[in-house]
């Protein structure tokens, strides 16, 4: 497997399509449906790349990025 990426989006369809596309080009994709889940996954796996939706209920994408940086 290639480099690990954390994909965060509250829409399942987007996570699926982007996840498949990223896997097809060699990434190992970890998916999260919200900011809380994303932060848990990030703390556990520390992926070098994070791709996030901005507008999500609860913790939004901007707050996720501020928290992990």
PDB file of N, CA and C in Angstrom:
ATOM      1  N   UNK A   1       0.834  -1.196   0.000  1.00  0.00           N
ATOM      2  CA  UNK A   1       0.000   0.000   0.000  1.00  0.00           C
ATOM      3  C   UNK A   1       0.870   1.247   0.000  1.00  0.00           C
ATOM      4  N   UNK A   2       0.310   2.310  -0.537  1.00  0.00           N
ATOM      5  CA  UNK A   2       1.016   3.579  -0.613  1.00  0.00           C
ATOM      6  C   UNK A   2       0.854   4.396   0.645  1.00  0.00           C
ATOM      7  N   UNK A   3       1.090   5.652   0.489  1.00  0.00           N
ATOM      8  CA  UNK A   3       0.994   6.583   1.607  1.00  0.00           C
ATOM      9  C   UNK A   3      -0.442   6.653   2.133  1.00  0.00           C
ATOM     10  N   UNK A   4      -0.560   6.825   3.420  1.00  0.00           N
ATOM     11  CA  UNK A   4      -1.865   6.867   4.076  1.00  0.00           C
ATOM     12  C   UNK A   4      -2.463   8.266   3.990  1.00  0.00           C
ATOM     13  N   UNK A   5      -3.771   8.333   3.765  1.00  0.00           N
ATOM     14  CA  UNK A   5      -4.490   9.604   3.692  1.00  0.00           C
ATOM     15  C   UNK A   5      -5.769   9.494   4.514  1.00  0.00           C
ATOM     16  N   UNK A   6      -6.097  10.535   5.238  1.00  0.00           N
ATOM     17  CA  UNK A   6      -7.339  10.587   6.002  1.00  0.00           C
ATOM     18  C   UNK A   6      -8.332  11.430   5.221  1.00  0.00           C
ATOM     19  N   UNK A   7      -9.440  10.829   4.842  1.00  0.00           N
ATOM     20  CA  UNK A   7     -10.493  11.477   4.062  1.00  0.00           C
ATOM     21  C   UNK A   7     -11.688  11.730   4.974  1.00  0.00           C
ATOM     22  N   UNK A   8     -12.099  12.994   5.085  1.00  0.00           N
ATOM     23  CA  UNK A   8     -13.182  13.368   5.993  1.00  0.00           C
ATOM     24  C   UNK A   8     -14.296  14.060   5.215  1.00  0.00           C
ATOM     25  N   UNK A   9     -15.480  13.484   5.255  1.00  0.00           N
ATOM     26  CA  UNK A   9     -16.645  14.106   4.621  1.00  0.00           C
ATOM     27  C   UNK A   9     -17.901  13.515   5.242  1.00  0.00           C
ATOM     28  N   UNK A  10     -18.889  14.364   5.478  1.00  0.00           N
ATOM     29  CA  UNK A  10     -20.127  13.881   6.087  1.00  0.00           C
ATOM     30  C   UNK A  10     -21.059  13.226   5.073  1.00  0.00           C
ATOM     31  N   UNK A  11     -20.734  13.287   3.791  1.00  0.00           N
ATOM     32  CA  UNK A  11     -21.562  12.650   2.767  1.00  0.00           C
ATOM     33  C   UNK A  11     -20.924  11.330   2.343  1.00  0.00           C
ATOM     34  N   UNK A  12     -21.650  10.247   2.586  1.00  0.00           N
ATOM     35  CA  UNK A  12     -21.123   8.912   2.316  1.00  0.00           C
ATOM     36  C   UNK A  12     -20.725   8.724   0.856  1.00  0.00           C
ATOM     37  N   UNK A  13     -21.547   9.228  -0.070  1.00  0.00           N
ATOM     38  CA  UNK A  13     -21.255   9.072  -1.490  1.00  0.00           C
ATOM     39  C   UNK A  13     -19.923   9.695  -1.887  1.00  0.00           C
ATOM     40  N   UNK A  14     -19.652  10.861  -1.355  1.00  0.00           N
ATOM     41  CA  UNK A  14     -18.388  11.540  -1.654  1.00  0.00           C
ATOM     42  C   UNK A  14     -17.224  10.743  -1.077  1.00  0.00           C
ATOM     43  N   UNK A  15     -17.371  10.266   0.163  1.00  0.00           N
ATOM     44  CA  UNK A  15     -16.309   9.452   0.767  1.00  0.00           C
ATOM     45  C   UNK A  15     -16.029   8.222  -0.082  1.00  0.00           C
ATOM     46  N   UNK A  16     -17.082   7.575  -0.558  1.00  0.00           N
ATOM     47  CA  UNK A  16     -16.903   6.360  -1.360  1.00  0.00           C
ATOM     48  C   UNK A  16     -16.188   6.649  -2.669  1.00  0.00           C
ATOM     49  N   UNK A  17     -16.688   7.632  -3.428  1.00  0.00           N
ATOM     50  CA  UNK A  17     -16.110   7.933  -4.742  1.00  0.00           C
ATOM     51  C   UNK A  17     -14.663   8.410  -4.605  1.00  0.00           C
ATOM     52  N   UNK A  18     -14.416   9.362  -3.718  1.00  0.00           N
ATOM     53  CA  UNK A  18     -13.050   9.845  -3.524  1.00  0.00           C
ATOM     54  C   UNK A  18     -12.145   8.747  -2.981  1.00  0.00           C
ATOM     55  N   UNK A  19     -12.678   7.956  -2.059  1.00  0.00           N
ATOM     56  CA  UNK A  19     -11.890   6.859  -1.486  1.00  0.00           C
ATOM     57  C   UNK A  19     -11.446   5.867  -2.545  1.00  0.00           C
ATOM     58  N   UNK A  20     -12.358   5.481  -3.418  1.00  0.00           N
ATOM     59  CA  UNK A  20     -12.030   4.545  -4.500  1.00  0.00           C
ATOM     60  C   UNK A  20     -10.998   5.164  -5.439  1.00  0.00           C
ATOM     61  N   UNK A  21     -11.207   6.423  -5.791  1.00  0.00           N
ATOM     62  CA  UNK A  21     -10.271   7.103  -6.692  1.00  0.00           C
ATOM     63  C   UNK A  21      -8.868   7.187  -6.086  1.00  0.00           C
ATOM     64  N   UNK A  22      -8.798   7.538  -4.811  1.00  0.00           N
ATOM     65  CA  UNK A  22      -7.498   7.637  -4.143  1.00  0.00           C
ATOM     66  C   UNK A  22      -6.824   6.280  -4.006  1.00  0.00           C
ATOM     67  N   UNK A  23      -7.608   5.243  -3.709  1.00  0.00           N
ATOM     68  CA  UNK A  23      -7.045   3.893  -3.638  1.00  0.00           C
ATOM     69  C   UNK A  23      -6.530   3.449  -5.001  1.00  0.00           C
ATOM     70  N   UNK A  24      -7.247   3.798  -6.052  1.00  0.00           N
ATOM     71  CA  UNK A  24      -6.834   3.428  -7.408  1.00  0.00           C
ATOM     72  C   UNK A  24      -5.478   4.021  -7.794  1.00  0.00           C
ATOM     73  N   UNK A  25      -5.136   5.171  -7.220  1.00  0.00           N
ATOM     74  CA  UNK A  25      -3.837   5.760  -7.536  1.00  0.00           C
ATOM     75  C   UNK A  25      -2.779   5.439  -6.473  1.00  0.00           C
ATOM     76  N   UNK A  26      -3.120   4.522  -5.560  1.00  0.00           N
ATOM     77  CA  UNK A  26      -2.113   3.984  -4.661  1.00  0.00           C
ATOM     78  C   UNK A  26      -2.133   4.412  -3.208  1.00  0.00           C
ATOM     79  N   UNK A  27      -3.110   5.201  -2.794  1.00  0.00           N
ATOM     80  CA  UNK A  27      -3.170   5.616  -1.391  1.00  0.00           C
ATOM     81  C   UNK A  27      -3.888   4.578  -0.536  1.00  0.00           C
ATOM     82  N   UNK A  28      -3.487   4.497   0.711  1.00  0.00           N
ATOM     83  CA  UNK A  28      -4.246   3.755   1.715  1.00  0.00           C
ATOM     84  C   UNK A  28      -5.178   4.783   2.344  1.00  0.00           C
ATOM     85  N   UNK A  29      -6.495   4.590   2.198  1.00  0.00           N
ATOM     86  CA  UNK A  29      -7.475   5.592   2.610  1.00  0.00           C
ATOM     87  C   UNK A  29      -8.146   5.211   3.924  1.00  0.00           C
ATOM     88  N   UNK A  30      -8.084   6.129   4.872  1.00  0.00           N
ATOM     89  CA  UNK A  30      -8.844   6.028   6.116  1.00  0.00           C
ATOM     90  C   UNK A  30      -9.974   7.040   5.989  1.00  0.00           C
ATOM     91  N   UNK A  31     -11.199   6.646   6.288  1.00  0.00           N
ATOM     92  CA  UNK A  31     -12.339   7.540   6.117  1.00  0.00           C
ATOM     93  C   UNK A  31     -13.005   7.863   7.446  1.00  0.00           C
ATOM     94  N   UNK A  32     -13.476   9.101   7.546  1.00  0.00           N
ATOM     95  CA  UNK A  32     -14.224   9.547   8.722  1.00  0.00           C
ATOM     96  C   UNK A  32     -15.424  10.346   8.245  1.00  0.00           C
ATOM     97  N   UNK A  33     -16.573  10.144   8.925  1.00  0.00           N
ATOM     98  CA  UNK A  33     -17.792  10.840   8.509  1.00  0.00           C
ATOM     99  C   UNK A  33     -18.030  12.148   9.237  1.00  0.00           C
ATOM    100  N   UNK A  34     -17.192  12.472  10.227  1.00  0.00           N
ATOM    101  CA  UNK A  34     -17.339  13.739  10.940  1.00  0.00           C
ATOM    102  C   UNK A  34     -16.024  14.112  11.614  1.00  0.00           C
ATOM    103  N   UNK A  35     -15.965  15.326  12.130  1.00  0.00           N
ATOM    104  CA  UNK A  35     -14.745  15.816  12.742  1.00  0.00           C
ATOM    105  C   UNK A  35     -14.301  15.034  13.963  1.00  0.00           C
ATOM    106  N   UNK A  36     -15.245  14.614  14.778  1.00  0.00           N
ATOM    107  CA  UNK A  36     -14.908  13.863  15.987  1.00  0.00           C
ATOM    108  C   UNK A  36     -14.226  12.541  15.631  1.00  0.00           C
ATOM    109  N   UNK A  37     -14.816  11.817  14.687  1.00  0.00           N
ATOM    110  CA  UNK A  37     -14.238  10.542  14.253  1.00  0.00           C
ATOM    111  C   UNK A  37     -12.872  10.778  13.610  1.00  0.00           C
ATOM    112  N   UNK A  38     -12.758  11.853  12.842  1.00  0.00           N
ATOM    113  CA  UNK A  38     -11.496  12.171  12.183  1.00  0.00           C
ATOM    114  C   UNK A  38     -10.383  12.415  13.195  1.00  0.00           C
ATOM    115  N   UNK A  39     -10.683  13.160  14.245  1.00  0.00           N
ATOM    116  CA  UNK A  39      -9.668  13.428  15.263  1.00  0.00           C
ATOM    117  C   UNK A  39      -9.235  12.150  15.972  1.00  0.00           C
ATOM    118  N   UNK A  40     -10.177  11.260  16.242  1.00  0.00           N
ATOM    119  CA  UNK A  40      -9.819   9.968  16.853  1.00  0.00           C
ATOM    120  C   UNK A  40      -8.893   9.179  15.934  1.00  0.00           C
ATOM    121  N   UNK A  41      -9.254   9.103  14.654  1.00  0.00           N
ATOM    122  CA  UNK A  41      -8.426   8.375  13.688  1.00  0.00           C
ATOM    123  C   UNK A  41      -7.052   9.018  13.536  1.00  0.00           C
ATOM    124  N   UNK A  42      -7.022  10.336  13.493  1.00  0.00           N
ATOM    125  CA  UNK A  42      -5.743  11.025  13.342  1.00  0.00           C
ATOM    126  C   UNK A  42      -4.826  10.738  14.525  1.00  0.00           C
ATOM    127  N   UNK A  43      -5.361  10.800  15.723  1.00  0.00           N
ATOM    128  CA  UNK A  43      -4.539  10.543  16.919  1.00  0.00           C
ATOM    129  C   UNK A  43      -4.010   9.114  16.944  1.00  0.00           C
ATOM    130  N   UNK A  44      -4.790   8.216  16.392  1.00  0.00           N
ATOM    131  CA  UNK A  44      -4.434   6.789  16.389  1.00  0.00           C
ATOM    132  C   UNK A  44      -3.428   6.443  15.291  1.00  0.00           C
ATOM    133  N   UNK A  45      -3.546   7.083  14.114  1.00  0.00           N
ATOM    134  CA  UNK A  45      -2.761   6.658  12.956  1.00  0.00           C
ATOM    135  C   UNK A  45      -1.788   7.702  12.422  1.00  0.00           C
ATOM    136  N   UNK A  46      -1.974   8.972  12.756  1.00  0.00           N
ATOM    137  CA  UNK A  46      -1.125  10.087  12.317  1.00  0.00           C
ATOM    138  C   UNK A  46      -0.803  10.051  10.822  1.00  0.00           C
ATOM    139  N   UNK A  47      -1.828  10.056   9.955  1.00  0.00           N
ATOM    140  CA  UNK A  47      -1.555  10.048   8.521  1.00  0.00           C
ATOM    141  C   UNK A  47      -0.889  11.362   8.087  1.00  0.00           C
ATOM    142  N   UNK A  48       0.018  11.313   7.109  1.00  0.00           N
ATOM    143  CA  UNK A  48       0.704  12.524   6.672  1.00  0.00           C
ATOM    144  C   UNK A  48      -0.162  13.453   5.813  1.00  0.00           C
ATOM    145  N   UNK A  49      -1.282  12.924   5.298  1.00  0.00           N
ATOM    146  CA  UNK A  49      -2.152  13.713   4.431  1.00  0.00           C
ATOM    147  C   UNK A  49      -3.577  13.673   4.975  1.00  0.00           C
ATOM    148  N   UNK A  50      -4.219  14.842   5.051  1.00  0.00           N
ATOM    149  CA  UNK A  50      -5.610  14.935   5.489  1.00  0.00           C
ATOM    150  C   UNK A  50      -6.377  15.730   4.428  1.00  0.00           C
ATOM    151  N   UNK A  51      -7.451  15.129   3.920  1.00  0.00           N
ATOM    152  CA  UNK A  51      -8.326  15.777   2.947  1.00  0.00           C
ATOM    153  C   UNK A  51      -9.698  15.887   3.592  1.00  0.00           C
ATOM    154  N   UNK A  52     -10.167  17.112   3.810  1.00  0.00           N
ATOM    155  CA  UNK A  52     -11.399  17.281   4.567  1.00  0.00           C
ATOM    156  C   UNK A  52     -12.412  18.202   3.896  1.00  0.00           C
ATOM    157  N   UNK A  53     -13.665  17.873   4.117  1.00  0.00           N
ATOM    158  CA  UNK A  53     -14.773  18.758   3.784  1.00  0.00           C
ATOM    159  C   UNK A  53     -14.701  19.929   4.775  1.00  0.00           C
ATOM    160  N   UNK A  54     -15.168  21.080   4.377  1.00  0.00           N
ATOM    161  CA  UNK A  54     -15.146  22.234   5.277  1.00  0.00           C
ATOM    162  C   UNK A  54     -16.403  22.288   6.133  1.00  0.00           C
ATOM    163  N   UNK A  55     -17.563  22.243   5.492  1.00  0.00           N
ATOM    164  CA  UNK A  55     -18.829  22.361   6.229  1.00  0.00           C
ATOM    165  C   UNK A  55     -19.342  20.984   6.627  1.00  0.00           C
ATOM    166  N   UNK A  56     -19.280  20.732   7.935  1.00  0.00           N
ATOM    167  CA  UNK A  56     -19.803  19.485   8.499  1.00  0.00           C
ATOM    168  C   UNK A  56     -20.452  19.824   9.829  1.00  0.00           C
ATOM    169  N   UNK A  57     -21.446  19.045  10.232  1.00  0.00           N
ATOM    170  CA  UNK A  57     -22.039  19.279  11.556  1.00  0.00           C
ATOM    171  C   UNK A  57     -21.031  18.966  12.660  1.00  0.00           C
ATOM    172  N   UNK A  58     -21.170  19.633  13.772  1.00  0.00           N
ATOM    173  CA  UNK A  58     -20.235  19.408  14.878  1.00  0.00           C
ATOM    174  C   UNK A  58     -18.924  20.108  14.587  1.00  0.00           C
ATOM    175  N   UNK A  59     -17.834  19.374  14.683  1.00  0.00           N
ATOM    176  CA  UNK A  59     -16.508  19.927  14.395  1.00  0.00           C
ATOM    177  C   UNK A  59     -16.342  20.002  12.879  1.00  0.00           C
ATOM    178  N   UNK A  60     -16.156  21.220  12.351  1.00  0.00           N
ATOM    179  CA  UNK A  60     -16.018  21.357  10.902  1.00  0.00           C
ATOM    180  C   UNK A  60     -14.567  21.106  10.461  1.00  0.00           C
ATOM    181  N   UNK A  61     -14.361  21.103   9.161  1.00  0.00           N
ATOM    182  CA  UNK A  61     -13.050  20.794   8.611  1.00  0.00           C
ATOM    183  C   UNK A  61     -11.960  21.763   9.031  1.00  0.00           C
ATOM    184  N   UNK A  62     -12.286  23.044   9.118  1.00  0.00           N
ATOM    185  CA  UNK A  62     -11.299  24.037   9.544  1.00  0.00           C
ATOM    186  C   UNK A  62     -10.843  23.764  10.973  1.00  0.00           C
ATOM    187  N   UNK A  63     -11.793  23.457  11.842  1.00  0.00           N
ATOM    188  CA  UNK A  63     -11.439  23.157  13.236  1.00  0.00           C
ATOM    189  C   UNK A  63     -10.608  21.885  13.339  1.00  0.00           C
ATOM    190  N   UNK A  64     -10.909  20.884  12.517  1.00  0.00           N
ATOM    191  CA  UNK A  64     -10.104  19.655  12.496  1.00  0.00           C
ATOM    192  C   UNK A  64      -8.666  20.010  12.158  1.00  0.00           C
ATOM    193  N   UNK A  65      -8.472  20.794  11.094  1.00  0.00           N
ATOM    194  CA  UNK A  65      -7.116  21.152  10.665  1.00  0.00           C
ATOM    195  C   UNK A  65      -6.392  21.991  11.722  1.00  0.00           C
ATOM    196  N   UNK A  66      -7.103  22.906  12.364  1.00  0.00           N
ATOM    197  CA  UNK A  66      -6.472  23.701  13.433  1.00  0.00           C
ATOM    198  C   UNK A  66      -6.062  22.809  14.593  1.00  0.00           C
ATOM    199  N   UNK A  67      -6.875  21.817  14.910  1.00  0.00           N
ATOM    200  CA  UNK A  67      -6.587  20.934  16.038  1.00  0.00           C
ATOM    201  C   UNK A  67      -5.387  20.045  15.776  1.00  0.00           C
ATOM    202  N   UNK A  68      -5.231  19.557  14.559  1.00  0.00           N
ATOM    203  CA  UNK A  68      -4.143  18.615  14.281  1.00  0.00           C
ATOM    204  C   UNK A  68      -2.834  19.304  13.905  1.00  0.00           C
ATOM    205  N   UNK A  69      -2.897  20.598  13.610  1.00  0.00           N
ATOM    206  CA  UNK A  69      -1.644  21.269  13.203  1.00  0.00           C
ATOM    207  C   UNK A  69      -0.857  21.785  14.384  1.00  0.00           C
TER     208      UNK A  69
END
